[in-house]
mmCIF file of C-alpha atoms in Angstrom:
data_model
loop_
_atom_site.group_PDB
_atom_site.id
_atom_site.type_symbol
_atom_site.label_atom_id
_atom_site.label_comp_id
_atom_site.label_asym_id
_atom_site.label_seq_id
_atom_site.Cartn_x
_atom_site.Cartn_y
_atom_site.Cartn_z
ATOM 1 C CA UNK A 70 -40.253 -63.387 52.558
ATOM 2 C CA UNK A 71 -39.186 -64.588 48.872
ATOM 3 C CA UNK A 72 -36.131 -64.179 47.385
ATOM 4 C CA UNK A 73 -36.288 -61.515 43.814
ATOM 5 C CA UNK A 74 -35.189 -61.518 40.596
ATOM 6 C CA UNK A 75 -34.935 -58.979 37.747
ATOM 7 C CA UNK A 76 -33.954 -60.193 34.648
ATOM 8 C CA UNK A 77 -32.343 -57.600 32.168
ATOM 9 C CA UNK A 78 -32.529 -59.831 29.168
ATOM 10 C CA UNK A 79 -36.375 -60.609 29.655
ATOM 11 C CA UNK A 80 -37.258 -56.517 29.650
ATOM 12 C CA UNK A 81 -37.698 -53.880 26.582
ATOM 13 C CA UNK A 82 -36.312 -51.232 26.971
ATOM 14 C CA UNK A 83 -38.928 -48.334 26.024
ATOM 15 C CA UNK A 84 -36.867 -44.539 25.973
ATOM 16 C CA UNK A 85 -38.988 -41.619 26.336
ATOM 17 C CA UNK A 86 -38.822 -38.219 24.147
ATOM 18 C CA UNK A 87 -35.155 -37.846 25.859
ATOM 19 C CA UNK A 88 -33.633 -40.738 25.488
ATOM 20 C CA UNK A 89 -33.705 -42.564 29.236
ATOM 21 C CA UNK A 90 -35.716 -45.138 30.976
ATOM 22 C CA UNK A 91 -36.360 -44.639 34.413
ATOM 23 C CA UNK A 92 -38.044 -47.693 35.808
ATOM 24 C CA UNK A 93 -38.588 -49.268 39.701
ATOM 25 C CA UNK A 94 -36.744 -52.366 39.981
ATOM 26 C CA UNK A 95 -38.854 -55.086 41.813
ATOM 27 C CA UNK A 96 -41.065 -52.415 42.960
ATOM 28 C CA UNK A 97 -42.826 -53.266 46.759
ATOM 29 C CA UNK A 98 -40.161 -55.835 47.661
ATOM 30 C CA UNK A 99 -39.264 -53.641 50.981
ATOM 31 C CA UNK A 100 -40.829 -50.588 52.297
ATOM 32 C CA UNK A 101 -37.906 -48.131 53.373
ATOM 33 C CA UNK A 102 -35.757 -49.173 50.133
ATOM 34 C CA UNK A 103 -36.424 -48.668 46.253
ATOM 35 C CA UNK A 104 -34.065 -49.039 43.548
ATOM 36 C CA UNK A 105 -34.458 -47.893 40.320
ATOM 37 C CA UNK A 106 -32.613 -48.517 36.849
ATOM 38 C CA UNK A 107 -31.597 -45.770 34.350
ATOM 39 C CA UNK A 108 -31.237 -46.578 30.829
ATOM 40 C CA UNK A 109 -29.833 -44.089 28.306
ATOM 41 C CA UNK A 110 -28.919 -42.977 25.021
ATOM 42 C CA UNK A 111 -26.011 -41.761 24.039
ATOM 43 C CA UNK A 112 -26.119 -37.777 24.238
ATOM 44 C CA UNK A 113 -29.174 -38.011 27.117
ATOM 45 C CA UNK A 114 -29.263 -36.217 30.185
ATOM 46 C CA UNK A 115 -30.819 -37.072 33.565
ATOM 47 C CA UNK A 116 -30.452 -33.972 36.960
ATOM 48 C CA UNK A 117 -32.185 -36.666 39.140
ATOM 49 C CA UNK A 118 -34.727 -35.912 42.001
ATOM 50 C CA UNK A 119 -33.003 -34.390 45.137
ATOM 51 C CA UNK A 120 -34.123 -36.370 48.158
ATOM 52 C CA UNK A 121 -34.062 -34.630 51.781
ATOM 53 C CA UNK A 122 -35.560 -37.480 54.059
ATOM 54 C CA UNK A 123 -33.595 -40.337 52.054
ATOM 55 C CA UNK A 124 -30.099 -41.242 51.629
ATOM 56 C CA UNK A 125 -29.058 -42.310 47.978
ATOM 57 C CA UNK A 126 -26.546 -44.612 46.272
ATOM 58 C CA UNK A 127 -25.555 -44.993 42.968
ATOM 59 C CA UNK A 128 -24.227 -47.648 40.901
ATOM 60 C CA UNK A 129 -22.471 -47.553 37.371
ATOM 61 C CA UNK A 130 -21.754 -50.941 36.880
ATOM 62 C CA UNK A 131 -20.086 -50.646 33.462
ATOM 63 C CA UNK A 132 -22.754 -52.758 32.265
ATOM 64 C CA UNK A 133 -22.190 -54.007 28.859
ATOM 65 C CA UNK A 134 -18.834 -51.290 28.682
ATOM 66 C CA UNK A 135 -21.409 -48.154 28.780
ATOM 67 C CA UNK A 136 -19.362 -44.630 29.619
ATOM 68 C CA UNK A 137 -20.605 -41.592 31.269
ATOM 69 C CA UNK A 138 -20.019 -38.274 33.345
ATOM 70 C CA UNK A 139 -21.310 -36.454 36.084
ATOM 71 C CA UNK A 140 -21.290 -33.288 37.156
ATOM 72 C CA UNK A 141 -21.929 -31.601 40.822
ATOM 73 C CA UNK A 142 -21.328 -28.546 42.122
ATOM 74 C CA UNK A 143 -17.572 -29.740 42.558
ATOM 75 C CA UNK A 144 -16.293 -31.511 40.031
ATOM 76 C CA UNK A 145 -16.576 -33.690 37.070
ATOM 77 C CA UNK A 146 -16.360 -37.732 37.080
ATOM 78 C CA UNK A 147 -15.962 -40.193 34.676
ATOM 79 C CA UNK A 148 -17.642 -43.064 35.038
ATOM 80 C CA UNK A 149 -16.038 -45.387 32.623
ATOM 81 C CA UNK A 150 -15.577 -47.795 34.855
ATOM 82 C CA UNK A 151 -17.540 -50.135 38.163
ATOM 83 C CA UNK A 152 -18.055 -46.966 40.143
ATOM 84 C CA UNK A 153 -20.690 -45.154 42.919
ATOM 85 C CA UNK A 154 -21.893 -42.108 43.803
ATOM 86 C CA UNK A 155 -23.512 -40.905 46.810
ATOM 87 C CA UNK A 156 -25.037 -37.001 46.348
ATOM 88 C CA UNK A 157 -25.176 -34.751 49.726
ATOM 89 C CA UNK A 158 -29.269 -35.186 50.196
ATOM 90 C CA UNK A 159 -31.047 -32.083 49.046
ATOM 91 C CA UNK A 160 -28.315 -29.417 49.124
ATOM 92 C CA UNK A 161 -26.354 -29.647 45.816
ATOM 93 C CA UNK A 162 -27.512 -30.529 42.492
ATOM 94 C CA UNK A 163 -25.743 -32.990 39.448
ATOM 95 C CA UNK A 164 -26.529 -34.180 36.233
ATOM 96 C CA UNK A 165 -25.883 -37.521 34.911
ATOM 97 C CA UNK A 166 -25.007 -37.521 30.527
ATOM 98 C CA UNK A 167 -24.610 -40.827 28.561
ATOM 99 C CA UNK A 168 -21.637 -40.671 26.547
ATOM 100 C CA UNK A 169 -22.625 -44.072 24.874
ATOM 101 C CA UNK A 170 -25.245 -45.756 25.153
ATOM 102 C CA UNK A 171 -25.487 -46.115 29.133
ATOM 103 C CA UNK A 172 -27.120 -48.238 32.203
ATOM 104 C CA UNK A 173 -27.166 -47.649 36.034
ATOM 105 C CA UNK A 174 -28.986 -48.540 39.425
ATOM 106 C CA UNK A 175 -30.142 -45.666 42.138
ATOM 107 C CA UNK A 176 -31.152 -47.310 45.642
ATOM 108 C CA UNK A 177 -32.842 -44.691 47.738
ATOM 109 C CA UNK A 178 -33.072 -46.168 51.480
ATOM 110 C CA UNK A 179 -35.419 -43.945 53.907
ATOM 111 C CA UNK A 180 -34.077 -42.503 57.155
ATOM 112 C CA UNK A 181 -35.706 -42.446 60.174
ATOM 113 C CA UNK A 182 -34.808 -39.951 63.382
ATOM 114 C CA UNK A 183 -32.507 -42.282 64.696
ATOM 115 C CA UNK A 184 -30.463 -42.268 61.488
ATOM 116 C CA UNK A 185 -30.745 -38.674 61.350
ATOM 117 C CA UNK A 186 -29.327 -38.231 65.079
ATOM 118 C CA UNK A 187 -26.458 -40.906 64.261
ATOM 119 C CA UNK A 188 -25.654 -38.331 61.224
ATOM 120 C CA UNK A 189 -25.553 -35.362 62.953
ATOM 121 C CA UNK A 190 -22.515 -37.148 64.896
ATOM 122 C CA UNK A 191 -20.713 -38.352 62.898
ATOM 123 C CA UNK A 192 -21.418 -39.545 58.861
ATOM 124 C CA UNK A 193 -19.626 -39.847 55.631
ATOM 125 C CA UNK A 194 -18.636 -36.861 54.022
ATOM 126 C CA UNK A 195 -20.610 -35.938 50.703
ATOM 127 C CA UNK A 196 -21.116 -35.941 47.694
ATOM 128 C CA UNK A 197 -18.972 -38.927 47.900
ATOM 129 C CA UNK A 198 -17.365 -40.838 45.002
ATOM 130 C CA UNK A 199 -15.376 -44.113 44.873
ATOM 131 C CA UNK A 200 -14.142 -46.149 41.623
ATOM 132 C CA UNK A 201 -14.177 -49.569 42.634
ATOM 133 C CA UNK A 202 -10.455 -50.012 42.007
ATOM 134 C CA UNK A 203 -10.091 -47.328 45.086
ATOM 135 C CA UNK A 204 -12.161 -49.584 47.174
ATOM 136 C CA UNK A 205 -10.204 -50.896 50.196
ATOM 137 C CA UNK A 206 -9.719 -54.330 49.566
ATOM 138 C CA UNK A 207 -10.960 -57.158 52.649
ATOM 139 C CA UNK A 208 -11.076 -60.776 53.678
ATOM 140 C CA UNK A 209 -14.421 -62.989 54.484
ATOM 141 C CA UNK A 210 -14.381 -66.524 55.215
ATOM 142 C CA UNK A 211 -17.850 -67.073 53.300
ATOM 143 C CA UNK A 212 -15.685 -66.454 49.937
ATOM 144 C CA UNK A 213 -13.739 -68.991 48.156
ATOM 145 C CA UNK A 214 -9.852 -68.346 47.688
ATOM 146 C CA UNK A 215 -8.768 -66.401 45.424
ATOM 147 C CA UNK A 216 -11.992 -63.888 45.734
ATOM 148 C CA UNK A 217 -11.500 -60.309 45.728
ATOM 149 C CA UNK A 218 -13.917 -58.488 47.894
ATOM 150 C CA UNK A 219 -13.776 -54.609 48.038
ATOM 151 C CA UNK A 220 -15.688 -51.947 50.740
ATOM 152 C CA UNK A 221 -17.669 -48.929 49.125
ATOM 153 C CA UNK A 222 -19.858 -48.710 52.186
ATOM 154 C CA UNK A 223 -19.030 -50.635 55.387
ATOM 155 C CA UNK A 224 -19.018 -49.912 59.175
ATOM 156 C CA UNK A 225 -20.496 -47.238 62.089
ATOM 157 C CA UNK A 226 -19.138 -44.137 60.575
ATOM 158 C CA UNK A 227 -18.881 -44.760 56.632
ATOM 159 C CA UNK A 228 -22.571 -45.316 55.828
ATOM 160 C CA UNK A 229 -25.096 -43.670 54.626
ATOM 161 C CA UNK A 230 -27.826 -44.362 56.816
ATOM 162 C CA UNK A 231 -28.234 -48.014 57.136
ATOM 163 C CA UNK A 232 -26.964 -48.662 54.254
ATOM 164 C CA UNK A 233 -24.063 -50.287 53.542
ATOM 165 C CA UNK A 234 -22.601 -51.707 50.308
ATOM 166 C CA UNK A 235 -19.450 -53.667 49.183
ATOM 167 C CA UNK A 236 -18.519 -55.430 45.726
ATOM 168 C CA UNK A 237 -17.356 -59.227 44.869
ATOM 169 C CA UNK A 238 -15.400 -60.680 41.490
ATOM 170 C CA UNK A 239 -14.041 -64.363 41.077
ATOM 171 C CA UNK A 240 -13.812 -66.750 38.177
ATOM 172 C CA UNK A 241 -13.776 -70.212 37.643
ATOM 173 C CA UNK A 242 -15.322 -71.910 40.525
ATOM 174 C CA UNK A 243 -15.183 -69.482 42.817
ATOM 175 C CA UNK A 244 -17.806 -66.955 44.518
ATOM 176 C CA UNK A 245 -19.862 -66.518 47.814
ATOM 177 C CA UNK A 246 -20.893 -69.127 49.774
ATOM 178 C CA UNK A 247 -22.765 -67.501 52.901
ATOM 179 C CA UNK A 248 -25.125 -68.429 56.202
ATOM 180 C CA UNK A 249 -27.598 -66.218 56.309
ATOM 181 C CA UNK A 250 -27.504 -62.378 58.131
ATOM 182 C CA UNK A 251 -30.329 -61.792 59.977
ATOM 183 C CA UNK A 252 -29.621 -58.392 60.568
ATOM 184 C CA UNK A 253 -29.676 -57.207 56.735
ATOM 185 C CA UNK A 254 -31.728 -57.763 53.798
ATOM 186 C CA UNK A 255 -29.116 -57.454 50.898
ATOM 187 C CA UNK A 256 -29.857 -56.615 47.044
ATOM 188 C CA UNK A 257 -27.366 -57.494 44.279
ATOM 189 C CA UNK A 258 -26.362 -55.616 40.932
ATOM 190 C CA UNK A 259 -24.275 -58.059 38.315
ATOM 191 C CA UNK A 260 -21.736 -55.805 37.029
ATOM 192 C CA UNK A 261 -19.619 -55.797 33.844
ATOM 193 C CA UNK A 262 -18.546 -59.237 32.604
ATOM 194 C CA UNK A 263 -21.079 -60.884 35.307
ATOM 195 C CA UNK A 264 -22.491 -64.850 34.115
ATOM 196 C CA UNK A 265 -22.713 -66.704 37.161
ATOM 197 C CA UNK A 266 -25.473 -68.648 39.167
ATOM 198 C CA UNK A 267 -27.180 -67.486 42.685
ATOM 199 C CA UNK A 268 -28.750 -70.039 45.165
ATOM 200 C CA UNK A 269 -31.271 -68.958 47.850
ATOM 201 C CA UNK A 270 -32.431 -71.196 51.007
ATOM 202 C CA UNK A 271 -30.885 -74.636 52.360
ATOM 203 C CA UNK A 272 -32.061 -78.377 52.601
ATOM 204 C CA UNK A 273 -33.839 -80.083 50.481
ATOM 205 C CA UNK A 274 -33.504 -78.844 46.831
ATOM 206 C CA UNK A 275 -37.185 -77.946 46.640
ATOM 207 C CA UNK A 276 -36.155 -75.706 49.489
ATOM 208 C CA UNK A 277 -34.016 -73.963 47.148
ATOM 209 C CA UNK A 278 -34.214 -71.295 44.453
ATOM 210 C CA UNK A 279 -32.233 -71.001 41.680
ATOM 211 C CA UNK A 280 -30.993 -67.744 39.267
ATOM 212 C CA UNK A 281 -29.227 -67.741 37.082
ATOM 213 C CA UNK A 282 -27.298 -63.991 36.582
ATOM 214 C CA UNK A 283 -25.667 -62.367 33.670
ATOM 215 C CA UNK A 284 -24.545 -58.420 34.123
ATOM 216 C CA UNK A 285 -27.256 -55.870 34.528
ATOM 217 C CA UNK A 286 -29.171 -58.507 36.433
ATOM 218 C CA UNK A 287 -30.872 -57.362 39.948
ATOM 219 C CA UNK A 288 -32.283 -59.336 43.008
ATOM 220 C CA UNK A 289 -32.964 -59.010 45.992
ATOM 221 C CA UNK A 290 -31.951 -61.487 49.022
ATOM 222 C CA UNK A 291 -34.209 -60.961 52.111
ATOM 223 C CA UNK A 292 -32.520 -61.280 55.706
ATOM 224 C CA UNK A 293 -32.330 -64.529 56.544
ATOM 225 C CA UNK A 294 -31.710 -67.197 54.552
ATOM 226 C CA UNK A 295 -28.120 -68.703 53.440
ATOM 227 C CA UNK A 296 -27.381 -67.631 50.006
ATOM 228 C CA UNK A 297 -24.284 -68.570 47.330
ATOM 229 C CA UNK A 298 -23.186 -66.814 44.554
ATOM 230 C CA UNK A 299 -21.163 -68.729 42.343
ATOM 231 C CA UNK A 300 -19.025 -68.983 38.743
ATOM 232 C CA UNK A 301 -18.620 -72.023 37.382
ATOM 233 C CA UNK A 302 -15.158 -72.560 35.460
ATOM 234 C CA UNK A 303 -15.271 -70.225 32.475
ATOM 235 C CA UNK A 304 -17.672 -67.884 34.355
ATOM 236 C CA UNK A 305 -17.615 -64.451 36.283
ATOM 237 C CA UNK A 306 -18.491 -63.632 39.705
ATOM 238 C CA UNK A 307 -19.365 -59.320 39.374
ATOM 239 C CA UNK A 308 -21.857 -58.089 41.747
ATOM 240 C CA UNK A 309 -22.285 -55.119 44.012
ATOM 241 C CA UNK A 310 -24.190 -55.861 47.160
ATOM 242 C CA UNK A 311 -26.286 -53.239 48.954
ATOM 243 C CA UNK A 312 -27.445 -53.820 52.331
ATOM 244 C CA UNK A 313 -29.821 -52.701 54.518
ATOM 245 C CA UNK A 314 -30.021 -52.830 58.555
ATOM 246 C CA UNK A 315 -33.303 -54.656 59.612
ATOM 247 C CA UNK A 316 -33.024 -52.973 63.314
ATOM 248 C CA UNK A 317 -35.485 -49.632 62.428
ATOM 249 C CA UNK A 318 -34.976 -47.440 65.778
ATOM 250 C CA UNK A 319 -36.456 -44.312 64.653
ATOM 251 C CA UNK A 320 -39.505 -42.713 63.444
#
C-alpha cells in the first residue's frame, strides 16, 4: 500500500446552487475510513448527514484564515480558529455557516460491534468540541526540539471508535521524524500557515516518496512505513493527524 496525496492548489473548486463543495478526498484509499472536504461561500450553509453506524470528526483548520459557526442542539461555536468537532452519531442535529469564505475536512471512520461494545463502557462524551489551543499539550521522541505536539483524540477512553487524532506545529528545521506504526494507518490535514515537505519509506532514495505540503493539503500515510514531516528554515510544520487502528475485532 502507497502513500496519498491531495493537492489543494492543483483542484477547482466548482460550488453548487448553494455555495459549498462537498467532495471525497482520495476516495478508495481505505475501506472503513472516508474523508471529505467542504468548501464554502461566505453566507452558505451545510446540516451535514447524521451517521448512526459511523463515528465522525471534524476539522477546521483555519485554512487560508477562513471563519465560521456551528450550531447544535447546545450551543454555538466559533470556529475562527484550528479547531474539531465530533457530533453525538445520529441523535442531535447542527449546521455548519461560512462566515467568509470557508474550508474544512469530515473523516467518517466505520464501527464495527466491537467498537460499539467498547462504547457502551465507556466513550467520550458528545457532541464534543476542542480548540486546538485547549488541546493538552505532550512529548514524543520522533519530534525535533522545540515541537509542540497537542492531543484532540488519544488513548482507551477518549476516542471515538478507533480513531484517534492529535496536531503538530514547528518552524525552521524542525518537524516529525518517525519509524513506522504498524498498528495505524494515519492521514494528515496541513493547517493554517502549513509549507513544509513530507517523506514516505526508507533506503535507497528511489525507495522514497516525496510531497511537498502547503495548508489545505491532505494525504494519507498507510501503516507501516517510516515517515518525516519536516520545515525547512523559513517554513511551517501545521498538520492534524488522524489515525486509525488496523486491529478490526468486530463485525
Amino acid at each position: 500500500m502507497n502513500a496519498y496525496a491531495f493537492y489543494e492548489a492543483g483542484h477547482t473548486v466548482q460550488y453548487n446552487e448553494h455555495g459549498v463543495e462537498v467532495f471525497e478526498l482520495l476516495p478508495g484509499t481505505h475501506d472503513e475510513v472516508r474523508a471529505f472536504k467542504y468548501t464554502m461561500k461566505a453566507g452558505s450553509s451545510v446540516t451535514p448527514e447524521l451517521y448512526k453506524d459511523s463515528s465522525v470528526l471534524y476539522v477546521f483548520g483555519h485554512v487560508h484564515g477562513g471563519v465560521g459557526i456551528l450550531r447544535d442542539e447546545h450551543r454555538v461555536y466559533d470556529l475562527d480558529t484550528v479547531c474539531f468537532y465530533a457530533p453525538n452519531y445520529e441523535h442531535e442535529a447542527y449546521t455548519i455557516t461560512a462566515v467568509t469564505d470557508f474550508e474544512f475536512v469530515q473523516v467518517v471512520a466505520h464501527m464495527d460491534s466491537h467498537d460499539w461494545a467498547c462504547a457502551g463502557d465507556t466513550q467520550l462524551s458528545l457532541p464534543f468540541f476542542r480548540t486546538e489551543a485547549q488541546c493538552d499539550r505532550y512529548d514524543q521522541d520522533c519530534k525535533t526540539p522545540g515541537t509542540i505536539s497537542r492531543t484532540v483524540l488519544f488513548g482507551e477512553f477518549d476516542r471515538l471508535g478507533r480513531l484517534t487524532c492529535g496536531i503538530c506545529e514547528a518552524v525552521d528545521c524542525g518537524g516529525t521524524i518517525e519509524k513506522g506504526h504498524p498498528e495505524v494507518h494515519q492521514w494528515n490535514y496541513a493547517l493554517e500557515g502549513a509549507n513544509y515537505w513530507m517523506n514516505v519509506g526508507s533506503g535507497d532514495v528511489e525507495n522514497i516518496e516525496h510531497y511537498d505540503r502547503v495548508e489545505g493539503d491532505w494525504d494519507f500515510i498507510p501503516a507501516g512505513p517510516d515517515h518525516t514531516l519536516y520545515a525547512e528554515m523559513g517554513q511551517k510544520v501545521h498538520y492534524c493527524w488522524v489515525e486509525f487502528n488496523t486491529h478490526k475485532r468486530g463485525e
